[in-house]
């Protein structure tokens, strides 16, 4: 037989190959399901995480924080807003709070003011 015929991969389907293919399909399905869940839980309409400035150091370096879920975005907003009553907030924190409200409003198809009202109600319930 010619060399190219002998060098071809085997076309015989064995139980081992079938099991490997099924395992691979299951892994890919789980991975796709995980990605879909992450996108559904994300704080943005696009399903991407939200990048905010966490702090700016005296030497000018900036540290960022990724907010990956809607729940963590709401928690961040509630905590920072509650603490702002006790001490002034930096401009970048105020911008992060605005960015969270804006992205949640876009995700849920409501106005900025409506989303802000929703978050303020949650803050009020938390205090009571």
GROMACS .gro file of C-alpha atoms in nm:
model
  128
    1UNK     CA    1   0.000   0.000   0.000
    2UNK     CA    2   0.114   0.356  -0.065
    3UNK     CA    3   0.271   0.544   0.231
    4UNK     CA    4  -0.007   0.804   0.250
    5UNK     CA    5  -0.262   0.528   0.299
    6UNK     CA    6  -0.064   0.373   0.583
    7UNK     CA    7  -0.001   0.714   0.750
    8UNK     CA    8  -0.369   0.814   0.763
    9UNK     CA    9  -0.538   0.812   1.103
   10UNK     CA   10  -0.751   0.509   1.173
   11UNK     CA   11  -1.117   0.535   1.075
   12UNK     CA   12  -1.220   0.255   1.304
   13UNK     CA   13  -1.456   0.381   1.575
   14UNK     CA   14  -1.390   0.208   1.904
   15UNK     CA   15  -1.580   0.227   2.233
   16UNK     CA   16  -1.284   0.420   2.378
   17UNK     CA   17  -1.310   0.687   2.106
   18UNK     CA   18  -1.686   0.714   2.157
   19UNK     CA   19  -1.640   0.757   2.534
   20UNK     CA   20  -1.373   1.024   2.481
   21UNK     CA   21  -1.597   1.212   2.237
   22UNK     CA   22  -1.890   1.201   2.479
   23UNK     CA   23  -1.672   1.321   2.768
   24UNK     CA   24  -1.541   1.607   2.554
   25UNK     CA   25  -1.895   1.706   2.452
   26UNK     CA   26  -2.003   1.705   2.818
   27UNK     CA   27  -1.706   1.924   2.919
   28UNK     CA   28  -1.781   2.170   2.640
   29UNK     CA   29  -2.150   2.181   2.737
   30UNK     CA   30  -2.060   2.249   3.103
   31UNK     CA   31  -1.817   2.521   2.997
   32UNK     CA   32  -2.080   2.685   2.773
   33UNK     CA   33  -2.335   2.664   3.055
   34UNK     CA   34  -2.089   2.825   3.298
   35UNK     CA   35  -2.016   3.109   3.055
   36UNK     CA   36  -2.389   3.166   2.996
   37UNK     CA   37  -2.451   3.177   3.371
   38UNK     CA   38  -2.165   3.426   3.423
   39UNK     CA   39  -2.303   3.650   3.148
   40UNK     CA   40  -2.655   3.634   3.296
   41UNK     CA   41  -2.523   3.728   3.642
   42UNK     CA   42  -2.293   4.005   3.514
   43UNK     CA   43  -2.361   4.367   3.616
   44UNK     CA   44  -2.369   4.486   3.253
   45UNK     CA   45  -2.612   4.436   2.967
   46UNK     CA   46  -2.333   4.290   2.751
   47UNK     CA   47  -2.255   4.024   3.012
   48UNK     CA   48  -1.906   4.157   3.076
   49UNK     CA   49  -1.765   4.235   3.421
   50UNK     CA   50  -1.739   4.597   3.531
   51UNK     CA   51  -1.394   4.751   3.586
   52UNK     CA   52  -1.377   5.028   3.844
   53UNK     CA   53  -1.095   5.220   4.010
   54UNK     CA   54  -1.039   5.091   4.362
   55UNK     CA   55  -0.774   5.341   4.469
   56UNK     CA   56  -0.520   5.590   4.343
   57UNK     CA   57  -0.191   5.595   4.531
   58UNK     CA   58   0.029   5.896   4.606
   59UNK     CA   59   0.281   5.786   4.343
   60UNK     CA   60   0.004   5.796   4.079
   61UNK     CA   61  -0.046   5.420   4.047
   62UNK     CA   62  -0.404   5.305   4.009
   63UNK     CA   63  -0.550   4.979   4.135
   64UNK     CA   64  -0.862   4.844   3.971
   65UNK     CA   65  -1.135   4.609   4.086
   66UNK     CA   66  -1.344   4.384   3.864
   67UNK     CA   67  -1.706   4.349   3.963
   68UNK     CA   68  -1.818   4.022   3.810
   69UNK     CA   69  -2.176   3.981   3.932
   70UNK     CA   70  -2.481   4.200   3.969
   71UNK     CA   71  -2.503   4.103   4.333
   72UNK     CA   72  -2.149   4.220   4.405
   73UNK     CA   73  -2.220   4.546   4.220
   74UNK     CA   74  -2.527   4.610   4.436
   75UNK     CA   75  -2.334   4.519   4.752
   76UNK     CA   76  -2.049   4.752   4.655
   77UNK     CA   77  -2.298   5.035   4.591
   78UNK     CA   78  -2.480   4.976   4.921
   79UNK     CA   79  -2.160   4.958   5.127
   80UNK     CA   80  -1.995   5.263   4.970
   81UNK     CA   81  -2.314   5.468   4.990
   82UNK     CA   82  -2.367   5.375   5.354
   83UNK     CA   83  -2.008   5.468   5.441
   84UNK     CA   84  -2.032   5.798   5.255
   85UNK     CA   85  -2.253   5.920   5.539
   86UNK     CA   86  -1.953   5.885   5.775
   87UNK     CA   87  -1.669   6.011   5.559
   88UNK     CA   88  -1.628   6.188   5.224
   89UNK     CA   89  -1.575   5.973   4.914
   90UNK     CA   90  -1.304   6.016   4.655
   91UNK     CA   91  -1.408   6.130   4.306
   92UNK     CA   92  -1.322   5.789   4.158
   93UNK     CA   93  -1.551   5.617   4.411
   94UNK     CA   94  -1.836   5.852   4.324
   95UNK     CA   95  -1.773   5.774   3.956
   96UNK     CA   96  -1.776   5.398   4.032
   97UNK     CA   97  -2.112   5.433   4.208
   98UNK     CA   98  -2.253   5.624   3.910
   99UNK     CA   99  -2.113   5.362   3.671
  100UNK     CA  100  -2.278   5.080   3.867
  101UNK     CA  101  -2.619   5.251   3.861
  102UNK     CA  102  -2.585   5.328   3.490
  103UNK     CA  103  -2.491   4.970   3.394
  104UNK     CA  104  -2.763   4.812   3.609
  105UNK     CA  105  -3.019   5.050   3.456
  106UNK     CA  106  -2.911   4.950   3.104
  107UNK     CA  107  -2.921   4.581   3.194
  108UNK     CA  108  -3.275   4.601   3.332
  109UNK     CA  109  -3.407   4.847   3.075
  110UNK     CA  110  -3.495   5.121   3.321
  111UNK     CA  111  -3.384   5.480   3.354
  112UNK     CA  112  -3.089   5.588   3.567
  113UNK     CA  113  -3.325   5.755   3.814
  114UNK     CA  114  -3.545   5.445   3.844
  115UNK     CA  115  -3.242   5.224   3.911
  116UNK     CA  116  -3.108   5.473   4.165
  117UNK     CA  117  -3.446   5.467   4.342
  118UNK     CA  118  -3.437   5.083   4.352
  119UNK     CA  119  -3.092   5.088   4.511
  120UNK     CA  120  -3.189   5.362   4.757
  121UNK     CA  121  -3.490   5.154   4.865
  122UNK     CA  122  -3.258   4.856   4.927
  123UNK     CA  123  -3.032   5.079   5.132
  124UNK     CA  124  -3.330   5.204   5.333
  125UNK     CA  125  -3.445   4.845   5.401
  126UNK     CA  126  -3.093   4.751   5.504
  127UNK     CA  127  -3.084   5.032   5.760
  128UNK     CA  128  -3.426   4.947   5.908
   0.00000   0.00000   0.00000
